[in-house]
Short mmCIF file of C-alpha atoms in Angstrom, two decimals:
data_model
loop_
_atom_site.label_atom_id
_atom_site.label_comp_id
_atom_site.label_asym_id
_atom_site.label_seq_id
_atom_site.Cartn_x
_atom_site.Cartn_y
_atom_site.Cartn_z
CA MET A 1 65.92 -11.18 -77.79
CA ALA A 2 64.05 -8.28 -79.26
CA LYS A 3 64.92 -4.84 -77.92
CA LYS A 4 62.31 -3.70 -75.45
CA THR A 5 60.25 -0.48 -76.27
CA LEU A 6 60.11 2.48 -73.98
CA HIS A 7 56.57 1.62 -73.19
CA GLU A 8 57.64 -1.90 -72.17
CA ARG A 9 60.34 -0.63 -70.05
CA LEU A 10 58.25 1.83 -68.31
CA TYR A 11 55.41 -0.58 -67.50
CA GLU A 12 57.60 -3.33 -66.27
CA ARG A 13 58.92 -1.11 -63.53
CA LYS A 14 57.73 -1.29 -59.89
CA ILE A 15 57.16 2.06 -58.33
CA HIS A 16 58.47 2.82 -54.81
CA LYS A 17 58.53 5.62 -52.27
CA PRO A 18 60.65 8.49 -53.55
CA ASN A 19 64.18 8.71 -52.20
CA SER A 20 64.31 11.02 -49.20
CA PHE A 21 67.60 12.77 -50.35
CA LEU A 22 66.38 13.45 -53.91
CA TYR A 23 62.97 14.46 -52.77
CA GLY A 24 64.44 16.89 -50.01
CA THR A 25 66.87 18.28 -52.63
CA ILE A 26 64.19 19.06 -55.09
CA TYR A 27 61.97 20.61 -52.26
CA HIS A 28 64.73 22.98 -51.26
CA LEU A 29 65.52 23.92 -54.85
CA GLY A 30 61.89 24.41 -55.59
CA LYS A 31 61.25 26.54 -52.43
CA LEU A 32 64.27 28.77 -53.21
CA ILE A 33 63.34 29.46 -56.94
CA PHE A 34 59.43 29.37 -56.90
CA VAL A 35 58.01 30.65 -53.64
CA LYS A 36 59.20 34.09 -54.63
CA LYS A 37 58.86 33.85 -58.34
CA TYR A 38 55.22 32.76 -58.18
CA GLY A 39 54.32 34.76 -55.04
CA MET A 40 53.32 31.57 -53.35
CA THR A 41 51.12 31.88 -50.39
CA TRP A 42 49.18 29.09 -48.59
CA LYS A 43 46.70 28.26 -46.07
CA ILE A 44 46.47 24.81 -44.31
CA GLU A 45 43.11 24.42 -42.72
CA ASP A 46 43.45 20.73 -42.07
CA ASP A 47 47.10 19.37 -42.03
CA PRO A 48 47.56 15.85 -43.62
CA ARG A 49 51.02 15.77 -41.82
CA LYS A 50 48.97 14.99 -38.72
CA GLU A 51 47.58 11.76 -40.18
CA LYS A 52 48.99 8.45 -38.89
CA GLU A 53 48.29 6.72 -42.29
CA PRO A 54 48.87 7.36 -45.90
CA VAL A 55 46.99 10.21 -47.42
CA VAL A 56 45.71 11.03 -50.92
CA VAL A 57 45.88 14.53 -52.13
CA ILE A 58 43.81 15.72 -54.99
CA ALA A 59 44.55 19.07 -56.72
CA ASN A 60 42.97 21.32 -59.27
CA HIS A 61 45.26 21.11 -62.39
CA ALA A 62 46.03 24.74 -63.64
CA SER A 63 49.68 24.66 -64.97
CA ARG A 64 52.51 22.41 -65.68
CA ASN A 65 54.15 23.33 -62.35
CA ASP A 66 51.23 22.33 -60.13
CA PHE A 67 53.35 19.82 -58.22
CA LEU A 68 54.92 22.73 -56.46
CA PHE A 69 51.58 23.82 -54.69
CA ALA A 70 51.29 20.50 -52.94
CA ALA A 71 55.02 19.54 -52.38
CA ILE A 72 56.29 22.73 -50.98
CA PRO A 73 53.46 23.60 -48.42
CA LEU A 74 53.25 19.98 -47.16
CA TYR A 75 56.85 19.11 -46.91
CA PRO A 76 58.40 17.02 -45.18
CA LEU A 77 55.49 14.72 -46.39
CA LYS A 78 56.77 12.81 -49.47
CA PHE A 79 54.52 12.05 -52.23
CA ASN A 80 54.23 9.79 -55.35
CA PHE A 81 52.85 12.01 -58.08
CA MET A 82 50.79 10.94 -60.95
CA ALA A 83 51.83 12.38 -64.40
CA ALA A 84 50.73 12.14 -67.80
CA TYR A 85 52.18 9.06 -69.74
CA ASN A 86 53.60 10.96 -72.60
CA GLU A 87 55.71 13.04 -70.48
CA PHE A 88 57.83 9.98 -69.70
CA PHE A 89 58.95 10.02 -73.37
CA ARG A 90 60.37 13.64 -73.20
CA ILE A 91 64.11 13.49 -72.89
CA ASN A 92 64.24 16.37 -70.47
CA LEU A 93 61.75 14.78 -68.06
CA ALA A 94 62.00 10.86 -68.68
CA HIS A 95 64.88 10.16 -66.15
CA LEU A 96 63.82 12.51 -63.52
CA PHE A 97 60.16 11.17 -63.49
CA ARG A 98 61.55 7.62 -63.10
CA VAL A 99 63.93 8.38 -60.30
CA MET A 100 61.36 10.47 -58.43
CA GLN A 101 58.97 7.61 -58.62
CA LEU A 102 56.25 9.30 -60.51
CA ILE A 103 53.17 7.01 -61.76
CA PRO A 104 52.44 7.25 -65.60
CA LYS A 105 48.76 7.79 -66.43
CA ARG A 106 47.31 7.65 -70.05
CA GLN A 107 44.55 10.41 -69.79
CA PHE A 108 40.97 9.32 -70.26
CA TYR A 109 42.06 5.59 -70.78
CA GLN A 110 41.49 2.65 -68.64
CA ASP A 111 45.05 1.93 -67.64
CA SER A 112 45.29 -1.17 -65.42
CA TYR A 113 49.04 -0.69 -64.74
CA THR A 114 48.34 2.70 -63.31
CA ALA A 115 45.38 1.56 -61.19
CA LEU A 116 47.20 -1.51 -59.88
CA GLU A 117 50.49 0.42 -59.11
CA THR A 118 48.51 3.12 -57.34
CA ILE A 119 46.65 0.78 -55.12
CA ARG A 120 49.79 -1.17 -54.30
CA LEU A 121 51.67 2.10 -53.41
CA VAL A 122 48.97 3.50 -51.05
CA LYS A 123 47.75 0.14 -49.58
CA ASN A 124 50.80 -1.90 -49.37
CA LEU A 125 53.91 0.46 -49.28
CA LYS A 126 51.88 3.08 -47.40
CA CYS A 127 52.86 5.83 -49.75
CA ASN A 128 51.26 9.26 -49.98
CA LEU A 129 49.56 10.06 -53.37
CA VAL A 130 49.03 13.20 -55.27
CA PHE A 131 47.00 13.22 -58.48
CA TYR A 132 44.92 15.66 -60.56
CA PRO A 133 41.36 14.28 -61.11
CA GLU A 134 40.71 16.51 -64.14
CA GLY A 135 43.08 14.50 -66.06
CA LEU A 136 44.60 17.44 -67.95
CA SER A 137 45.57 21.03 -67.11
CA SER A 138 42.99 23.68 -67.42
CA ILE A 139 42.36 24.95 -70.89
CA GLY A 140 40.16 28.00 -70.42
CA GLY A 141 41.42 29.13 -66.99
CA ALA A 142 38.81 27.03 -64.84
CA ASN A 143 38.18 23.43 -64.06
CA GLN A 144 36.77 20.88 -66.33
CA PRO A 145 34.82 17.86 -64.76
CA CYS A 146 36.87 15.17 -63.15
CA ALA A 147 37.80 12.18 -65.33
CA PRO A 148 35.41 9.26 -64.84
CA GLY A 149 36.43 6.78 -62.39
CA THR A 150 37.79 9.23 -59.91
CA GLY A 151 35.16 8.45 -57.33
CA LYS A 152 35.77 4.70 -57.71
CA LEU A 153 39.60 5.10 -57.35
CA LEU A 154 39.32 7.18 -54.11
CA LYS A 155 36.88 4.62 -52.78
CA THR A 156 39.08 1.77 -53.55
CA LEU A 157 42.15 3.41 -51.97
CA LYS A 158 40.23 3.96 -48.64
CA ALA A 159 42.66 6.80 -47.43
CA PRO A 160 42.01 10.08 -46.06
CA VAL A 161 41.55 12.54 -48.86
CA TYR A 162 42.85 16.24 -48.85
CA THR A 163 42.34 18.94 -51.45
CA VAL A 164 44.99 21.35 -52.57
CA VAL A 165 43.21 24.19 -54.56
CA THR A 166 45.46 26.93 -56.12
CA SER A 167 44.34 30.17 -57.57
CA GLY A 168 46.45 32.09 -60.01
CA ALA A 169 48.75 29.22 -61.44
CA TYR A 170 47.07 29.25 -64.81
CA LEU A 171 47.65 32.95 -65.34
CA LEU A 172 51.33 32.37 -64.95
CA GLN A 173 51.33 30.12 -67.87
CA PRO A 174 48.09 30.45 -69.76
CA LYS A 175 47.53 27.50 -72.10
CA TYR A 176 47.15 29.74 -75.27
CA LYS A 177 50.82 30.81 -75.15
CA PHE A 178 53.29 27.95 -75.46
CA GLY A 179 56.93 28.90 -74.79
CA LEU A 180 55.77 31.89 -72.78
CA LYS A 181 58.37 33.45 -70.58
CA GLU A 182 56.51 32.92 -67.26
CA ARG A 183 54.53 35.83 -65.99
CA TYR A 184 55.02 36.94 -62.30
CA SER A 185 52.63 37.74 -59.83
CA LYS A 186 50.70 35.84 -56.97
CA THR A 187 49.18 32.52 -56.07
CA GLU A 188 47.14 31.32 -53.28
CA THR A 189 46.81 27.57 -52.16
CA HIS A 190 44.19 26.40 -49.77
CA ILE A 191 44.59 22.98 -48.28
CA LYS A 192 41.72 21.05 -46.36
CA LYS A 193 40.35 17.65 -45.73
CA LEU A 194 37.60 16.55 -48.00
CA PHE A 195 36.89 12.84 -47.03
CA SER A 196 37.76 10.64 -44.04
CA LYS A 197 37.99 6.81 -44.62
CA GLU A 198 34.59 6.61 -43.02
CA ASP A 199 33.18 9.19 -45.42
CA LEU A 200 34.50 7.06 -48.44
CA GLU A 201 32.86 3.92 -47.11
CA LYS A 202 29.35 5.69 -46.85
CA LEU A 203 29.32 7.57 -50.12
CA THR A 204 28.94 6.10 -53.68
CA PRO A 205 31.74 6.50 -56.34
CA GLU A 206 29.16 9.09 -58.00
CA GLU A 207 28.61 11.04 -54.83
CA ILE A 208 32.34 11.20 -54.29
CA GLN A 209 32.99 12.40 -57.81
CA GLU A 210 30.38 15.15 -57.58
CA LYS A 211 31.85 16.44 -54.31
CA VAL A 212 35.33 16.29 -55.79
CA ASP A 213 34.27 18.55 -58.70
CA LYS A 214 32.67 20.99 -56.33
CA ALA A 215 35.55 21.07 -53.96
CA LEU A 216 38.41 21.51 -56.60
CA TYR A 217 36.52 24.29 -58.64
CA ASN A 218 38.65 27.30 -59.26
CA ASP A 219 38.23 30.16 -61.77
CA ASP A 220 41.55 32.01 -62.17
CA TYR A 221 40.17 34.98 -64.20
CA GLU A 222 37.45 35.60 -61.66
CA TRP A 223 39.89 35.15 -58.91
CA ALA A 224 42.35 37.83 -60.36
CA LYS A 225 39.57 40.14 -61.35
CA ASN A 226 38.01 40.08 -57.81
CA ASN A 227 41.54 40.48 -56.18
CA HIS A 228 42.94 42.95 -58.57
CA ILE A 229 45.98 40.83 -59.15
CA VAL A 230 48.55 42.35 -61.71
CA TYR A 231 50.73 40.12 -63.84
CA LYS A 232 54.12 41.16 -65.17
CA ASP A 233 54.22 40.05 -68.68
CA ASN A 234 58.00 40.11 -69.51
CA LYS A 235 57.42 42.60 -72.36
CA GLU A 236 55.17 40.14 -74.21
CA GLY A 237 51.72 41.38 -74.63
CA ILE A 238 49.19 39.69 -72.28
CA ALA A 239 46.86 38.99 -75.03
CA ILE A 240 49.36 37.46 -77.58
CA ASP A 241 48.10 34.13 -79.14
CA LEU A 242 44.67 34.18 -77.19
CA GLU A 243 42.99 33.62 -80.49
CA ALA A 244 44.19 30.02 -80.22
CA LEU A 245 41.33 29.39 -77.67
CA LEU A 246 38.88 32.47 -78.44
CA TYR A 247 38.69 31.80 -82.11
CA LYS A 248 35.02 32.91 -82.55
CA CYS A 249 33.99 36.63 -82.54
CA PRO A 250 31.08 37.13 -80.15
CA LYS A 251 29.66 40.01 -82.22
CA CYS A 252 29.71 38.71 -85.81
CA GLY A 253 30.20 35.05 -85.13
CA HIS A 254 32.85 34.51 -87.77
CA GLU A 255 35.61 32.02 -86.81
CA PHE A 256 39.41 32.17 -87.09
CA GLU A 257 39.22 35.96 -87.83
CA MET A 258 40.53 37.05 -84.35
CA GLU A 259 43.96 38.58 -84.12
CA THR A 260 46.06 39.69 -81.11
CA HIS A 261 48.71 42.19 -80.52
CA ASP A 262 50.11 43.50 -77.16
CA ASN A 263 46.99 43.71 -74.93
CA VAL A 264 44.39 43.62 -77.67
CA ILE A 265 42.32 40.95 -79.35
CA ARG A 266 40.25 42.11 -82.45
CA CYS A 267 38.09 40.66 -85.07
CA LYS A 268 39.47 41.08 -88.50
CA HIS A 269 35.98 40.71 -90.05
CA CYS A 270 33.79 43.18 -88.19
CA GLY A 271 36.36 45.16 -86.18
CA ASN A 272 34.93 43.97 -82.69
CA GLU A 273 37.71 44.73 -80.14
CA ALA A 274 38.58 44.18 -76.48
CA TYR A 275 41.56 45.32 -74.45
CA ILE A 276 43.02 43.24 -71.69
CA GLU A 277 44.57 44.73 -68.61
CA ASN A 278 47.61 43.30 -66.79
CA ASP A 279 45.30 41.92 -64.17
CA TYR A 280 43.56 40.08 -67.11
CA THR A 281 40.36 42.04 -66.83
CA ILE A 282 38.89 42.25 -70.27
CA HIS A 283 36.64 45.12 -71.33
CA PRO A 284 35.26 46.25 -74.90
CA LYS A 285 37.03 49.17 -76.65
CA THR A 286 33.91 51.16 -77.53
CA SER A 287 30.13 50.68 -76.66
CA GLU A 288 29.64 49.12 -79.99
CA ASP A 289 31.97 46.23 -79.09
CA ILE A 290 30.42 42.98 -77.72
CA ILE A 291 32.78 41.09 -75.37
CA PRO A 292 32.00 38.45 -72.66
CA THR A 293 32.81 39.20 -68.93
CA THR A 294 36.09 37.31 -68.86
CA GLN A 295 38.35 35.20 -71.19
CA LYS A 296 36.94 32.11 -69.37
CA THR A 297 33.28 33.05 -70.18
CA TRP A 298 34.24 33.88 -73.82
CA PHE A 299 35.55 30.30 -74.00
CA ASP A 300 32.41 28.98 -72.44
CA TRP A 301 30.34 30.98 -74.92
CA ILE A 302 32.16 29.32 -77.72
CA ARG A 303 31.48 25.88 -76.27
CA ILE A 304 27.78 26.76 -76.03
CA LYS A 305 27.67 27.69 -79.70
CA GLU A 306 29.35 24.53 -80.77
CA ARG A 307 26.71 22.62 -78.72
CA GLU A 308 24.04 24.54 -80.26
CA ALA A 309 25.16 23.71 -83.77
CA ILE A 310 25.25 19.98 -82.79
CA ASP A 311 21.73 20.02 -81.20
CA ASN A 312 20.29 21.96 -84.15
CA ASP A 313 21.52 19.61 -86.90
CA PRO A 314 20.59 15.91 -86.92
CA ASP A 315 23.23 15.37 -89.63
CA TYR A 316 25.96 17.43 -87.99
CA LYS A 317 29.54 16.73 -89.28
CA PHE A 318 32.75 18.58 -89.04
CA GLU A 319 35.87 17.82 -91.22
CA VAL A 320 39.33 19.10 -91.09
CA GLU A 321 42.83 18.20 -92.51
CA THR A 322 45.30 17.16 -89.89
CA THR A 323 48.92 15.94 -89.28
CA LEU A 324 49.26 12.70 -87.20
CA GLY A 325 51.86 12.38 -84.57
CA ILE A 326 52.90 9.26 -82.39
CA LEU A 327 55.32 8.57 -79.55
CA PRO A 328 58.64 6.94 -80.55
CA LYS A 329 59.09 3.36 -79.72
CA TYR A 330 62.91 3.23 -78.91
CA HIS A 331 64.23 6.77 -78.33
CA TYR A 332 63.11 9.72 -76.42
CA LEU A 333 61.48 12.85 -77.87
CA LYS A 334 63.77 15.76 -78.68
CA LEU A 335 63.69 18.84 -76.38
CA GLY A 336 60.43 20.69 -77.16
CA LYS A 337 58.80 17.85 -79.16
CA THR A 338 55.46 16.27 -78.05
CA ALA A 339 55.38 13.47 -80.80
CA ILE A 340 56.92 12.58 -84.02
CA ASP A 341 54.86 13.38 -87.22
CA VAL A 342 54.10 10.16 -89.29
CA GLY A 343 51.29 10.96 -91.40
CA LYS A 344 48.48 13.28 -92.91
CA GLY A 345 44.86 12.84 -93.18
CA LYS A 346 41.33 13.83 -92.63
CA LEU A 347 39.76 14.12 -89.18
CA THR A 348 36.04 13.75 -89.02
CA LEU A 349 33.46 14.53 -86.30
CA SER A 350 29.99 13.26 -86.93
CA LYS A 351 26.77 13.15 -84.83
CA LYS A 352 25.78 10.02 -86.65
CA TYR A 353 29.04 8.15 -87.13
CA GLY A 354 31.33 9.42 -84.45
CA PHE A 355 35.06 10.20 -84.78
CA SER A 356 37.33 9.16 -87.61
CA TYR A 357 40.85 9.74 -88.86
CA VAL A 358 41.36 8.54 -92.48
CA GLY A 359 44.79 9.08 -93.90
CA THR A 360 48.40 7.65 -93.60
CA LEU A 361 50.82 6.46 -90.90
CA ASN A 362 54.47 5.94 -91.90
CA GLY A 363 53.43 6.03 -95.69
CA GLU A 364 50.66 3.29 -95.36
CA PRO A 365 46.96 3.80 -95.36
CA TYR A 366 45.65 4.17 -91.78
CA GLU A 367 42.23 4.73 -90.16
CA ILE A 368 40.71 5.17 -86.63
CA HIS A 369 37.04 4.89 -86.01
CA MET A 370 35.47 5.51 -82.62
CA SER A 371 32.05 6.14 -81.27
CA ASN A 372 31.14 9.57 -79.55
CA LYS A 373 30.38 7.64 -76.45
CA ASP A 374 33.71 6.01 -76.29
CA LEU A 375 35.80 9.18 -77.12
CA TYR A 376 35.13 11.53 -74.26
CA THR A 377 37.68 14.24 -75.16
CA PHE A 378 40.91 15.11 -76.73
CA VAL A 379 43.66 16.10 -74.36
CA MET A 380 45.36 19.56 -74.85
CA CYS A 381 48.38 19.07 -72.66
CA TYR A 382 51.14 21.61 -73.73
CA ASN A 383 49.58 24.36 -75.60
CA ALA A 384 46.37 25.32 -77.55
CA ASP A 385 47.65 24.00 -80.95
CA ILE A 386 48.03 20.42 -80.20
CA ILE A 387 45.58 17.69 -79.18
CA HIS A 388 45.93 14.03 -78.46
CA PHE A 389 44.17 10.93 -77.29
CA PHE A 390 44.81 7.27 -76.70
CA TYR A 391 43.72 4.82 -79.20
CA LYS A 392 44.23 1.11 -78.18
CA GLY A 393 46.59 2.32 -75.64
CA GLU A 394 48.79 4.22 -78.01
CA LEU A 395 49.05 8.11 -78.23
CA ARG A 396 47.69 9.66 -81.43
CA GLN A 397 48.44 13.37 -81.69
CA PHE A 398 46.75 15.88 -84.13
CA THR A 399 47.99 19.34 -85.22
CA PHE A 400 46.39 21.74 -87.57
CA ASP A 401 47.43 24.53 -89.86
CA LYS A 402 44.92 27.06 -88.51
CA LYS A 403 45.31 28.67 -85.13
CA GLY A 404 42.11 27.91 -83.08
CA MET A 405 41.31 24.62 -84.84
CA ALA A 406 42.59 22.29 -82.05
CA ALA A 407 40.44 24.13 -79.56
CA LYS A 408 37.52 23.86 -81.96
CA VAL A 409 37.89 20.13 -82.51
CA LEU A 410 38.33 19.48 -78.83
CA LEU A 411 35.01 21.35 -77.97
CA ILE A 412 33.10 19.66 -80.72
CA GLN A 413 34.12 16.29 -79.48
CA ASN A 414 33.29 17.09 -75.82
CA GLU A 415 29.89 18.12 -76.76
CA LEU A 416 29.15 15.26 -79.21
CA HIS A 417 30.04 12.86 -76.45
CA ARG A 418 27.76 14.77 -74.00
CA ALA A 419 24.96 15.14 -76.40
CA GLU A 420 24.97 11.41 -76.83
CA GLY A 421 24.61 10.81 -73.08
CA GLY A 422 28.24 9.84 -72.43
CA HIS A 423 29.78 9.44 -69.14
CA TRP A 424 31.84 12.61 -69.08
CA GLN A 425 29.21 15.27 -68.70
CA MET A 426 29.77 18.92 -67.94
CA LEU A 427 29.96 20.29 -64.39
CA LYS A 428 26.46 20.52 -62.76
CA ASN A 429 26.59 24.29 -62.21
CA PHE A 430 27.56 24.84 -65.96
CA ASP A 431 24.85 26.92 -67.71
CA TYR A 432 24.48 26.33 -71.42
CA ASP A 433 22.65 29.67 -71.84
CA PRO A 434 24.81 31.91 -73.94
CA LYS A 435 23.52 35.15 -72.39
CA LYS A 436 25.01 34.26 -69.04
CA CYS A 437 28.49 34.67 -70.61
CA PHE A 438 27.93 38.54 -71.01
CA GLU A 439 26.19 39.31 -67.65
#
């Protein structure tokens, strides 16, 4: 009999309610370590612990430790959490995720195993569920639209829906700085009821999805700015590596010329410079410098400029060399690894012809071709230097030599998909006017 792959072993298992002793042990450890460390505070406007039936909790996804902001305030309620599929292949997480009965989910991919197990857990086993409708943790510090299918899933589950919205979590572990020693400050979590079972019956999936987008929205940079929340940076400058996201200068427009040190981000081409305070507020160094209002609006501005380039060129095409990575079949990833490198090639994003990778995989010629409508986005899971997506059910990871390139490729693909009328459109309140980013 052939040896089963990690994927086969993962997708053969039946998920159950988490063990009460293990769940309680992790809760007490988490509370002891993280409540003070993250300055956790919470307000429960509507308490799901008062429900006499299973509940579904949806939360904004700001950091890799977001499970804490639902699990700790709502204990002793126990939850099955949904987690990224690829996390189950990391040696430091694989066993824990299994024993804690987490549900694997391939992001932005129709995953029948996940859907069926989730429905069985909530409807048949009467389990409580937590998941993050955005499908990936925040990139720029605020929410992205929920993944398509969120409204349909909530309507199918027919369980009361509560929201857990946390402010400040992204700024403890910003996406642009991988391996960062966590910054310390304060987080605020608000918990309230969004839908009753009767609400879900009356609303269409599209209406549900729109309300979820609105209810979960949070901008950490704006929150910190308005509340003067100071972050301790562990002697690492608060701006370090920010150019991995903010790769385009708002003054001269040059790309990949931004550099950072300590609390400063500066364009090497024109000298445009900004200083970032330890509450993350950003301001130009001189009256000649041009800087958006926050790091989030700077990232928005870059998105808008990428969209303008797409809209203004009927033959738009972007090409870049990349390294291809995949998940292992029979062994777990070593500590700190997100994939194993198996090839090199050229990644092309085209308005006319969609996405393609042409190169090698394990020494053999290998190609991927997808339409822009079918490829909604790449996923930036761990840091701003790596992106991935699922092709025919298998993870394909791309890394690049130039800092900021991963963010550029992700934004281009987002906007190619949207420009073609794809399902995953930007949030309804998003304004594609670049001037708004400086007001």
